[in-house]
PDB file of C-alpha atoms in Angstrom:
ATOM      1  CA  UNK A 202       0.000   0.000   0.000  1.00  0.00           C
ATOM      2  CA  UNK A 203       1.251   3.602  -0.499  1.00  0.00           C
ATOM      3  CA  UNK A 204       1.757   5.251   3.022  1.00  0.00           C
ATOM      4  CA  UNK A 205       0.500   8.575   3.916  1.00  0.00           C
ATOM      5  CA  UNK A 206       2.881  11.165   3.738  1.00  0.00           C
ATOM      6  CA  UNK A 207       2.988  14.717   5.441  1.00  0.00           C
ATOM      7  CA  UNK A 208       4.204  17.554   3.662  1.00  0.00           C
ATOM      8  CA  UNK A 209       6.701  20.249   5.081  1.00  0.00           C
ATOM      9  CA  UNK A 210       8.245  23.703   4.730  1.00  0.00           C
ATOM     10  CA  UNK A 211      10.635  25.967   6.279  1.00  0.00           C
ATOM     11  CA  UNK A 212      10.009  29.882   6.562  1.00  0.00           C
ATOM     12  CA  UNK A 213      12.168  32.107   7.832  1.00  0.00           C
ATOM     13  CA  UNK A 214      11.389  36.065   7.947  1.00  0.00           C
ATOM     14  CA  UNK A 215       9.100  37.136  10.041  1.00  0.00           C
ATOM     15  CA  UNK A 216       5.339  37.030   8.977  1.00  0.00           C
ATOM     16  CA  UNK A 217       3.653  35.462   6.450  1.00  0.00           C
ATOM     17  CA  UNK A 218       2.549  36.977   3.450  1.00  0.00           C
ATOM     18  CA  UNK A 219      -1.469  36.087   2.336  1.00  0.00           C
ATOM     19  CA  UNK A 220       0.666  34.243  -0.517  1.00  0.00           C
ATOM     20  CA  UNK A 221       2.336  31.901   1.959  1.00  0.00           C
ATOM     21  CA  UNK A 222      -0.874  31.429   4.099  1.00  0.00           C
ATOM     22  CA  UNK A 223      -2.642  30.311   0.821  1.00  0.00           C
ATOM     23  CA  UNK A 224      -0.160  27.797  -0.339  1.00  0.00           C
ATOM     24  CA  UNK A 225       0.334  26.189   3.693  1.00  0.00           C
ATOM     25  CA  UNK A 226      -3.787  26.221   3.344  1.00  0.00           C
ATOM     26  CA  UNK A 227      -3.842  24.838   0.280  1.00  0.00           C
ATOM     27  CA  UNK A 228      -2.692  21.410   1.562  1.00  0.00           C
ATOM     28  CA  UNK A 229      -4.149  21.481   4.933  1.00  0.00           C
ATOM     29  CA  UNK A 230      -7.584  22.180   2.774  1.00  0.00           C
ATOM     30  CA  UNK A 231      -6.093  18.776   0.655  1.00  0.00           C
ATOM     31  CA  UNK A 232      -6.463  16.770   4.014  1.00  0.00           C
ATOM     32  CA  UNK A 233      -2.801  16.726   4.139  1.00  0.00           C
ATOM     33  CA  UNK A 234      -0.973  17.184   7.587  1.00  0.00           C
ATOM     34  CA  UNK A 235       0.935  20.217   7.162  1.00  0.00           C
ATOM     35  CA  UNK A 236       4.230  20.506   8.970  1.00  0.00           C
ATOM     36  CA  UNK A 237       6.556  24.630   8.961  1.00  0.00           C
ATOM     37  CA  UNK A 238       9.395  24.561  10.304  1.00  0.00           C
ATOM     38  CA  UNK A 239      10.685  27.963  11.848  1.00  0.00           C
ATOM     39  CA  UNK A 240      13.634  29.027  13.845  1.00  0.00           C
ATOM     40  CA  UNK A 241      11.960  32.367  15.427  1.00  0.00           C
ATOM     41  CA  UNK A 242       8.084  31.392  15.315  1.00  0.00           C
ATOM     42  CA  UNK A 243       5.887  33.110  13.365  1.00  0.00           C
ATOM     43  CA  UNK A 244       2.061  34.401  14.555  1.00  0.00           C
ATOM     44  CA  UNK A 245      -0.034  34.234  11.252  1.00  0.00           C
ATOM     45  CA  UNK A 246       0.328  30.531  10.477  1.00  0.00           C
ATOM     46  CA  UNK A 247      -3.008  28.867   9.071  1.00  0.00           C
ATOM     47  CA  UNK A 248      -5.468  26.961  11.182  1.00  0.00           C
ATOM     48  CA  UNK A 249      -4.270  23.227  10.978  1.00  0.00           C
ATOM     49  CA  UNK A 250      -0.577  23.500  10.483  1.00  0.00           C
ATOM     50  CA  UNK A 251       1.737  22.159  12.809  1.00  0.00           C
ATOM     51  CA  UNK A 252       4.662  24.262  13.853  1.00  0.00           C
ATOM     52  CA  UNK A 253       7.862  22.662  14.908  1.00  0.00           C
ATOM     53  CA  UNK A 254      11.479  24.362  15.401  1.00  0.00           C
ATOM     54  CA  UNK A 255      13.607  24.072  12.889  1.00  0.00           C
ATOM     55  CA  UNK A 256      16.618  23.200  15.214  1.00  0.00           C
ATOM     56  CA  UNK A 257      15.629  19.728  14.971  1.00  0.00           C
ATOM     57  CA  UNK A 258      16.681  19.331  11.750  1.00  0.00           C
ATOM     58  CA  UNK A 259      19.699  21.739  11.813  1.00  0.00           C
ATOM     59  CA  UNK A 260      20.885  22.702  15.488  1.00  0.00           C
ATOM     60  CA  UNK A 261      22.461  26.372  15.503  1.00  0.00           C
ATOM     61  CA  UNK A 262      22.286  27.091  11.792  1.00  0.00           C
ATOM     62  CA  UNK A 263      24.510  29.191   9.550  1.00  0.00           C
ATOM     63  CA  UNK A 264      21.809  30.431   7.566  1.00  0.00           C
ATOM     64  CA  UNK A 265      23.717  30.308   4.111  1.00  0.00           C
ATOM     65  CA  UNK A 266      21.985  33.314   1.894  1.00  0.00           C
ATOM     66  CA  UNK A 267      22.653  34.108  -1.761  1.00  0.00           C
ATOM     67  CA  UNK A 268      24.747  36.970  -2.042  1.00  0.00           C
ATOM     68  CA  UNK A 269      22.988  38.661  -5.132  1.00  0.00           C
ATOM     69  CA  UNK A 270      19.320  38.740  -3.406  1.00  0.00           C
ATOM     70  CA  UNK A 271      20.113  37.548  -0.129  1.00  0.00           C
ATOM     71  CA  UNK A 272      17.457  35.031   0.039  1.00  0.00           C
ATOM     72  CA  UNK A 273      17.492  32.378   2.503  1.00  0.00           C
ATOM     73  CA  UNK A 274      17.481  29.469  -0.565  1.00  0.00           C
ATOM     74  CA  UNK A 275      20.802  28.145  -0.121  1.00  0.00           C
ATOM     75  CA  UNK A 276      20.160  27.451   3.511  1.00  0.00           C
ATOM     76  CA  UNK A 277      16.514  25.854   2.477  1.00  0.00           C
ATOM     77  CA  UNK A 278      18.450  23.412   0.055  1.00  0.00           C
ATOM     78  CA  UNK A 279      20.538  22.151   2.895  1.00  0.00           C
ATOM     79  CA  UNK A 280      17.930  22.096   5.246  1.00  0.00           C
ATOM     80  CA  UNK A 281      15.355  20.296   3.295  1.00  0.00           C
ATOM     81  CA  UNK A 282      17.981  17.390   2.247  1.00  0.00           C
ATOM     82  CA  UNK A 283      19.096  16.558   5.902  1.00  0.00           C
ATOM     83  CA  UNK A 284      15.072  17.234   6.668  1.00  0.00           C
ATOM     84  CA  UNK A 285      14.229  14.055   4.474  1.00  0.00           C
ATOM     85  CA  UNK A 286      17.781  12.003   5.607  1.00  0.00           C
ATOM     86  CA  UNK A 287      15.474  12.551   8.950  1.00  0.00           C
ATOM     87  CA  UNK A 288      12.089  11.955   8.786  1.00  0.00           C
ATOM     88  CA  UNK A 289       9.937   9.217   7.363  1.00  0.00           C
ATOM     89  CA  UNK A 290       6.738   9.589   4.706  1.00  0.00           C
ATOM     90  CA  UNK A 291       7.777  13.166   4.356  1.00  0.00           C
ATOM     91  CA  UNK A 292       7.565  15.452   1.591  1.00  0.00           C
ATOM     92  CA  UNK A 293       9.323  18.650   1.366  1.00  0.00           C
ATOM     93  CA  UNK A 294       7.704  21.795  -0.574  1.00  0.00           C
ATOM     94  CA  UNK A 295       8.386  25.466  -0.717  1.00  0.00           C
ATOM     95  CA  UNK A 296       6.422  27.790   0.782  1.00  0.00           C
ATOM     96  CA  UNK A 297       5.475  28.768  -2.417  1.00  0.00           C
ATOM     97  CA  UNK A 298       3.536  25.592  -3.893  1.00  0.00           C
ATOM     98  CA  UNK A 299       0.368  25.517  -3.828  1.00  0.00           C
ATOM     99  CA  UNK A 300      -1.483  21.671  -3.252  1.00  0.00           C
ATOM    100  CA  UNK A 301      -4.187  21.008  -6.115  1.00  0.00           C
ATOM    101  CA  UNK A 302      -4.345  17.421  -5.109  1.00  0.00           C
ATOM    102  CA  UNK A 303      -2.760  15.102  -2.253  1.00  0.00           C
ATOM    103  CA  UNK A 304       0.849  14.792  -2.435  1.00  0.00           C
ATOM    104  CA  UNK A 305       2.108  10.571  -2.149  1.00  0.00           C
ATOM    105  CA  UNK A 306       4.678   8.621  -3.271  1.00  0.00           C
ATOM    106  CA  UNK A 307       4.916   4.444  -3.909  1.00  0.00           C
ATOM    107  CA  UNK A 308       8.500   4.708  -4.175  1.00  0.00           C
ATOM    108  CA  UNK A 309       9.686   7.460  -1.913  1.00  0.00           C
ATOM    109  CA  UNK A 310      10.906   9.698  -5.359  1.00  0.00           C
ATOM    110  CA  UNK A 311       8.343  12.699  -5.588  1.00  0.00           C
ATOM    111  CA  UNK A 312       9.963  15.326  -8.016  1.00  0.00           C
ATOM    112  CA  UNK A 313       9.556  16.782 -11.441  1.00  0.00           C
ATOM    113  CA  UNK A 314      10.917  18.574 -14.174  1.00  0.00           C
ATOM    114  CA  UNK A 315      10.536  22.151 -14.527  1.00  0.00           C
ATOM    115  CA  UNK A 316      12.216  22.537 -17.657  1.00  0.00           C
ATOM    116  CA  UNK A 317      12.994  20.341 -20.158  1.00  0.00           C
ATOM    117  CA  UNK A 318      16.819  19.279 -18.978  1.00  0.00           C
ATOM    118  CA  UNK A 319      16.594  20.591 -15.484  1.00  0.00           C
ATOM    119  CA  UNK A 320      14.720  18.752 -12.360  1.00  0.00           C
ATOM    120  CA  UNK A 321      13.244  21.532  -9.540  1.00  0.00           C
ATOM    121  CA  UNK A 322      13.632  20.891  -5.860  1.00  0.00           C
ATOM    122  CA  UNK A 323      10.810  22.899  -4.836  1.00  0.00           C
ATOM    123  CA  UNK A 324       8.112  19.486  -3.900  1.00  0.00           C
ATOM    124  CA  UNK A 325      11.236  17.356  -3.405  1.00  0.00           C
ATOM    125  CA  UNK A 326      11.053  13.853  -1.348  1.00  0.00           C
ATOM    126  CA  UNK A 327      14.062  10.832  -1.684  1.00  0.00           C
ATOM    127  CA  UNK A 328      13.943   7.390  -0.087  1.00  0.00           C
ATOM    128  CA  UNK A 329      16.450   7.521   2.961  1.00  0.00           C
ATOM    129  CA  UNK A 330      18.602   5.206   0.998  1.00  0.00           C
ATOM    130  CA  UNK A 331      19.248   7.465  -1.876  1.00  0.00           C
ATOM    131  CA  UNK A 332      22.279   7.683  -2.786  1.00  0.00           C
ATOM    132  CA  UNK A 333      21.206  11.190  -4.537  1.00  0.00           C
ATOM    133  CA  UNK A 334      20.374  12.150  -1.413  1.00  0.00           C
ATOM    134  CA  UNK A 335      23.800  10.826   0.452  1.00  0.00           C
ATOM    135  CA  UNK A 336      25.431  13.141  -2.196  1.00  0.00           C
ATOM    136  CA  UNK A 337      23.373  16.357  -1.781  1.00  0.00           C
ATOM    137  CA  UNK A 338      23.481  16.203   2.434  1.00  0.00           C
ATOM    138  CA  UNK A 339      27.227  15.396   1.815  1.00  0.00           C
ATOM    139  CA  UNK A 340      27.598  18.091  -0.962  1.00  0.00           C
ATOM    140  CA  UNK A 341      26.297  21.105   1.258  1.00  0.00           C
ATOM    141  CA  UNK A 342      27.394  20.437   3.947  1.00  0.00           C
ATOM    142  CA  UNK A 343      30.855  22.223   2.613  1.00  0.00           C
ATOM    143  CA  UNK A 344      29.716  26.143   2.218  1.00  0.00           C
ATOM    144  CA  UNK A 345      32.472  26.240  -0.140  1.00  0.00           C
ATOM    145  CA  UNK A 346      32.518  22.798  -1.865  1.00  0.00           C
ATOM    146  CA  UNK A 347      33.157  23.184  -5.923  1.00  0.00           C
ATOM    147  CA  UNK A 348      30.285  21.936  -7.802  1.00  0.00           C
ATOM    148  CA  UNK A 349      32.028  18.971 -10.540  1.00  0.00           C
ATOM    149  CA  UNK A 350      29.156  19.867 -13.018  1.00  0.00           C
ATOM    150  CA  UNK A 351      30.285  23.336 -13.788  1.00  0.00           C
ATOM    151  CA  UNK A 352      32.264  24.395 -17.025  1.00  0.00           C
ATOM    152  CA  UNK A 353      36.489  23.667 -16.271  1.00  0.00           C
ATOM    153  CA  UNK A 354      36.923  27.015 -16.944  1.00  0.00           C
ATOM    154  CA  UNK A 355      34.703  28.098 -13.481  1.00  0.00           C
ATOM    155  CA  UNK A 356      36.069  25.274 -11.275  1.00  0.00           C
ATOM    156  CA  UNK A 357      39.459  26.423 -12.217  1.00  0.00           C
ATOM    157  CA  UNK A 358      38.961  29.480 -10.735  1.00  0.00           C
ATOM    158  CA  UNK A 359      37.515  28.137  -8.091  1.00  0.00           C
ATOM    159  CA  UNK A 360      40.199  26.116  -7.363  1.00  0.00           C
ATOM    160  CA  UNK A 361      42.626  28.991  -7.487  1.00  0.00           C
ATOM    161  CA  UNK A 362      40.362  31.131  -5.220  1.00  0.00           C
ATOM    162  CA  UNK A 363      40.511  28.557  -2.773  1.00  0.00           C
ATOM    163  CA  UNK A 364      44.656  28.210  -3.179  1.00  0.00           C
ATOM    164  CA  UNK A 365      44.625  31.659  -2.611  1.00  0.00           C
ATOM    165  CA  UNK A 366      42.969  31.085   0.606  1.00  0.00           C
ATOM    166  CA  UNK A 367      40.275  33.258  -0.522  1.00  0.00           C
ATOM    167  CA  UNK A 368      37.160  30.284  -1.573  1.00  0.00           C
ATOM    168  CA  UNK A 369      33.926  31.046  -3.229  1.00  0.00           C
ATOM    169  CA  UNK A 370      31.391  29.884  -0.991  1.00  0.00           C
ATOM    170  CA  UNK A 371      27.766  28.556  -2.334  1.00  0.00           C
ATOM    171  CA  UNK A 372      25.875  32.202  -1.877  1.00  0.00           C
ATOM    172  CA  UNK A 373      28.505  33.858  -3.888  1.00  0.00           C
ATOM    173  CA  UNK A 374      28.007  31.145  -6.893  1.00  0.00           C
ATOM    174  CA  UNK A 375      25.396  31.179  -9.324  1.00  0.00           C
ATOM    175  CA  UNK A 376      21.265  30.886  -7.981  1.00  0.00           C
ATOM    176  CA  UNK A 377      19.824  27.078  -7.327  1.00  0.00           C
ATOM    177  CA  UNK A 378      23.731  25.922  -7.141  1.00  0.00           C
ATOM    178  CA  UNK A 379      22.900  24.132  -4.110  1.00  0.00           C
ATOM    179  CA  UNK A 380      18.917  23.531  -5.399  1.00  0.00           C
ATOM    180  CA  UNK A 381      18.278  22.577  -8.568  1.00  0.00           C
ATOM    181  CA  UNK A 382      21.527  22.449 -10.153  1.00  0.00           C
ATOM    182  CA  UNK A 383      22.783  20.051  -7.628  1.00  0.00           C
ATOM    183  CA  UNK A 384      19.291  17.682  -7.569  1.00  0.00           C
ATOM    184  CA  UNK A 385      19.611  17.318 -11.662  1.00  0.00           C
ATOM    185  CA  UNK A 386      23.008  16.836 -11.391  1.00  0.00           C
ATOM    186  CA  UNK A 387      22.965  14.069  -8.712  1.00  0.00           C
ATOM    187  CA  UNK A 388      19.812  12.446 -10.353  1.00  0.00           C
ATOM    188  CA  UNK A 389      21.311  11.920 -13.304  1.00  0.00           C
ATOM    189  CA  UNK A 390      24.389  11.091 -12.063  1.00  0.00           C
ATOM    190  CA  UNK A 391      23.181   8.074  -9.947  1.00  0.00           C
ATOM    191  CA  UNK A 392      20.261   7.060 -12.645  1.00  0.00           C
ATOM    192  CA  UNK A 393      17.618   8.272 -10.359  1.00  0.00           C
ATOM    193  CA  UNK A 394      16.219  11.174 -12.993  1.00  0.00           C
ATOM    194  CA  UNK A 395      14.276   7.644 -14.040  1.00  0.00           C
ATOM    195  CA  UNK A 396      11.399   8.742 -11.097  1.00  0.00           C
ATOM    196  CA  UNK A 397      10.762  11.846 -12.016  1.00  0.00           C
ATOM    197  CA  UNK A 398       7.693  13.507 -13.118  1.00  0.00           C
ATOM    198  CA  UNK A 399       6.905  15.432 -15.729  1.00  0.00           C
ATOM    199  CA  UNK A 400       6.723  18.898 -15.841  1.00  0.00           C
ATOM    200  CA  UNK A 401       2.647  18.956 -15.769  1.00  0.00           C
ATOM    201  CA  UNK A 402       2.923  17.451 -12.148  1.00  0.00           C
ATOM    202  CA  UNK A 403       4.356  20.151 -10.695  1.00  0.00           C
ATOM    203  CA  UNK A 404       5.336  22.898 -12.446  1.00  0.00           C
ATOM    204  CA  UNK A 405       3.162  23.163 -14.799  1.00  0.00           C
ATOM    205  CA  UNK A 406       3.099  27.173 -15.518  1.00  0.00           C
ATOM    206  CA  UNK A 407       6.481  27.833 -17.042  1.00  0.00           C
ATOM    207  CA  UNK A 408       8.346  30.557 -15.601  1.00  0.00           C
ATOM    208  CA  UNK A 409       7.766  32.845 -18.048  1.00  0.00           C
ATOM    209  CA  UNK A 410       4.452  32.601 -17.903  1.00  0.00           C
ATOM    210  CA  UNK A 411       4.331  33.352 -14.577  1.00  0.00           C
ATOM    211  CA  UNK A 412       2.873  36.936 -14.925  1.00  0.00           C
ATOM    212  CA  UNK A 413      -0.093  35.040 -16.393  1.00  0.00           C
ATOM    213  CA  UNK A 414      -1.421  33.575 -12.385  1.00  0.00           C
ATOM    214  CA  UNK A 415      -1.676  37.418 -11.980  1.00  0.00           C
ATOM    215  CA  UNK A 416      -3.710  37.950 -14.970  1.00  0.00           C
ATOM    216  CA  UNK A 417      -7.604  38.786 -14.609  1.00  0.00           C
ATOM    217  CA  UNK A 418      -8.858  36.222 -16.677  1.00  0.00           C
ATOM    218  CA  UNK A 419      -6.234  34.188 -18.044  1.00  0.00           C
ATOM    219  CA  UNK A 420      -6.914  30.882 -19.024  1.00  0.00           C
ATOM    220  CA  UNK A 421      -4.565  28.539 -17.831  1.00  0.00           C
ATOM    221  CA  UNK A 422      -6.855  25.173 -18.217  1.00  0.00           C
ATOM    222  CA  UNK A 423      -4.249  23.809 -20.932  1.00  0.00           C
ATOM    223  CA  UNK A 424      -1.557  24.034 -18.227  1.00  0.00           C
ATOM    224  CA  UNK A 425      -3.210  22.868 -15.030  1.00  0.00           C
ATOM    225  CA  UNK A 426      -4.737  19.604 -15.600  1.00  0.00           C
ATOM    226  CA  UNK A 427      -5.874  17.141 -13.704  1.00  0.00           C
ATOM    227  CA  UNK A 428      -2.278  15.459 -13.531  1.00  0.00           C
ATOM    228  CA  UNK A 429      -1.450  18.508 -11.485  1.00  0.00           C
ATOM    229  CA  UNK A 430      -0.404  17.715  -7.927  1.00  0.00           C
ATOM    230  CA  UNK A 431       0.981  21.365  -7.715  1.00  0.00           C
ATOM    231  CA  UNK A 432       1.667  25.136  -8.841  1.00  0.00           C
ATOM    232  CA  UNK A 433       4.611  26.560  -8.517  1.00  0.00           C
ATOM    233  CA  UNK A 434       4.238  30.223  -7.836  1.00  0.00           C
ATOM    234  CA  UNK A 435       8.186  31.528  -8.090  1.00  0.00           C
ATOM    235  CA  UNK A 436       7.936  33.193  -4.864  1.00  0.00           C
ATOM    236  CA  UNK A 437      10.053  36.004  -4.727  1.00  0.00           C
ATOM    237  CA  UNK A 438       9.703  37.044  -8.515  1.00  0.00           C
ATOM    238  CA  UNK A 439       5.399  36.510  -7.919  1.00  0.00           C
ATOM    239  CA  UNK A 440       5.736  38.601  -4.436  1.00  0.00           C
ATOM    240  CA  UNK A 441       7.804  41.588  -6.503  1.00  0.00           C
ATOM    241  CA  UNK A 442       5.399  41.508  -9.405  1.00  0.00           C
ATOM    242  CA  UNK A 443       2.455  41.803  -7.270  1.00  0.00           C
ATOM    243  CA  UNK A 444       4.083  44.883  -4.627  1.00  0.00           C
ATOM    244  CA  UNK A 445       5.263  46.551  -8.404  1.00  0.00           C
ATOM    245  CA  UNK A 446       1.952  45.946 -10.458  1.00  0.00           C
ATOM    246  CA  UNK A 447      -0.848  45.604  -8.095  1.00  0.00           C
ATOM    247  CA  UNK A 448       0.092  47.397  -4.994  1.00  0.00           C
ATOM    248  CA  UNK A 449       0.702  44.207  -2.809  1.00  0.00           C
ATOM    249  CA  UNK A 450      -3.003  42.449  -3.358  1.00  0.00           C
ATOM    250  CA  UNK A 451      -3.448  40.542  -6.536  1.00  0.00           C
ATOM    251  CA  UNK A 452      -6.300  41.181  -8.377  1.00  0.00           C
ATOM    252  CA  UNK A 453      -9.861  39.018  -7.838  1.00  0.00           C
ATOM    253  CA  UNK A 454     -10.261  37.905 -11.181  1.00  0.00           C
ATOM    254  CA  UNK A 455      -6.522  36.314 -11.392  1.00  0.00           C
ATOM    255  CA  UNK A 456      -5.547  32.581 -10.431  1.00  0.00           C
ATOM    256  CA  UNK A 457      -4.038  33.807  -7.304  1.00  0.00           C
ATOM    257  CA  UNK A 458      -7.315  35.729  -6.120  1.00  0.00           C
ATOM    258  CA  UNK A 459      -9.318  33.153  -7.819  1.00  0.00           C
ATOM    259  CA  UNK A 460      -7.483  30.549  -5.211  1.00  0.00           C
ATOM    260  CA  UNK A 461      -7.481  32.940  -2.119  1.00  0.00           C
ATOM    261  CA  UNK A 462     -11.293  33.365  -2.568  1.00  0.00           C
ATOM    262  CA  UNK A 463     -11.460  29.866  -2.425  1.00  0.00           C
ATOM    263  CA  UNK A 464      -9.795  28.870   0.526  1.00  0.00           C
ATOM    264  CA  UNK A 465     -11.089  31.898   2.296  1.00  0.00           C
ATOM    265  CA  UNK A 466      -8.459  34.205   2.472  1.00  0.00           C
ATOM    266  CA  UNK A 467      -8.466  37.913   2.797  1.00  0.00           C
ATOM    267  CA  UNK A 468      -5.495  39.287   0.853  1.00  0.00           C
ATOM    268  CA  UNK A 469      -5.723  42.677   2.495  1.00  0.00           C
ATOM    269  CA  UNK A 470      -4.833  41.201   5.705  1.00  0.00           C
ATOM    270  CA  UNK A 471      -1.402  40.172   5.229  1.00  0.00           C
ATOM    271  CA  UNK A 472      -0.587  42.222   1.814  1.00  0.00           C
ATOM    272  CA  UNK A 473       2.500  42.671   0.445  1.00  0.00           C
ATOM    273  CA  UNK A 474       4.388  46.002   0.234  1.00  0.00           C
ATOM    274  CA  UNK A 475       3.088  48.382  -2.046  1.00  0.00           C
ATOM    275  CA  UNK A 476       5.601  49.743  -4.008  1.00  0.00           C
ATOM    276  CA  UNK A 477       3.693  51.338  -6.255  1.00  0.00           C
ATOM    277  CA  UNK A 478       2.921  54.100  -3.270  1.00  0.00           C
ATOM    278  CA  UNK A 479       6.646  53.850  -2.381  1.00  0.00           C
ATOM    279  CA  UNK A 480       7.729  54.554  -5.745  1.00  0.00           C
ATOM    280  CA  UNK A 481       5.545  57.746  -5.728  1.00  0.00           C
ATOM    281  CA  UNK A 482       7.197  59.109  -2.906  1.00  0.00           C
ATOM    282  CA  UNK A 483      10.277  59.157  -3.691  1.00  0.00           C
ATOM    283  CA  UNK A 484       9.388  60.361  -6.964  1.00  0.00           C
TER     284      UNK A 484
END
């Protein structure tokens, strides 16, 4: 029989946006037990989701950020992969994917492309005794290991950085180094890019068509079908667009408002910055 699994997520900074609250809804709305992990707490978690320190995964972290947007990824790459090394019937997911349909696994690999050559790690789960996941606990836990996939060019300078005494650690490399690039790499490196899904399953609105799940109106019915387990919402470009465009609430007629209507969200009570308003100002 395939077991049950829970789903979790890590957030850290401070409260939740109404895009956050919908996605950890969205699966405790799926009849999925909902796990966040936090290392400060967090007041404005949904109804039904169990909270649960992140120390128990990573004791005393060194919150690795990427040094271009300063985003908390890297960190959530490492802390995901020793999350699953962990726990049993567990699925990671971002705190930006939102649950159409009950996330489960007969195999222990849930995972799917989100472009044609490149695997995303945002819904991510591995059997303990992957070795795909060996290599990607073993593989960050270095801040300032040398990816082998890169061009020889970039690992030679790498290497001479680190001769110099002067490495290049992870948040100073190029974004999903220690996400994405490392989960394709490792799955096809150990054969395990056999399990996964296809695009449809969980990411099944390209990135650049992103701006459409903003879009009053769009129809997006030849993307999201009923193979769909998730969307993918890009986060922190969908946050930006929405504080730019729509002064931090997305319109009603959109996917997003569509889906916060839905699971009975208010928008307005967790908005986003407007910086639209902000932009005024200063102007």
């Amino acid at each position: 029989m395939t077991p049950e699994y829970q789903v979790a997520a890590l957030w850290i900074g401070g409260r939740l946006s109404f895009l956050e609250e919908l996605c950890l809804k969205s699966f405790v709305d799926a009849g999925q037990h909902m796990v966040l992990y936090t290392y400060e707490g967090v007041a404005n978690v949904p109804d039904g989701v169990e909270l649960r320190d992140g120390n128990d995964i990573l004791p005393n972290p060194n919150v690795v950020r990427h040094g271009r947007t300063g985003s908390p990824a890297p960190f959530a790459d490492r802390f995901r992969y020793n999350m699953l090394g962990k726990l049993d019937h567990t699925i990671w997911a971002d705190t930006d994917a939102y649950c159409c349909k009950p996330f489960t696994t007969s195999t222990g690999h849930f995972y799917g492309y989100e472009k044609e050559n490149g695997v995303n790690n945002g819904v991510l789960s591995l059997p303990k005794d992957s070795p795909t996941l060996r290599a990607l606990i073993d593989f960050t836990a270095d801040e300032h290991a040398i990816p082998e996939w890169l061009p020889p060019d970039t690992i030679a300078r790498y290497e001479a950085a680190k001769q110099a005494g002067e490495p290049v650690a992870a948040g100073d490399m190029s974004w999903g180094i220690w996400g994405p690039q490392a989960l394709t790499h490792y799955l096809k490196k150990t054969g395990e890019i056999e399990h996964a899904l296809p695009r449809v399953a969980l990411y099944p609105v390209h990135y650049r068509d992103r701006v459409l799940m903003t879009r009053p109106g769009a129809d997006l019915g030849g993307m999201i079908t009923d193979e769909t387990f998730s969307i993918h919402f890009y986060g922190r470009r969908m946050r930006a667009r929405i504080s730019e465009r729509f002064g931090g609430v997305p319109r009603p007629r959109s996917l997003i408002g569509q889906l916060l209507k839905k699971h009975g969200i208010d928008p307005t009570q967790n908005p986003l910055p407007d910086r639209r308003a902000t932009a005024a100002t200063v102007e």
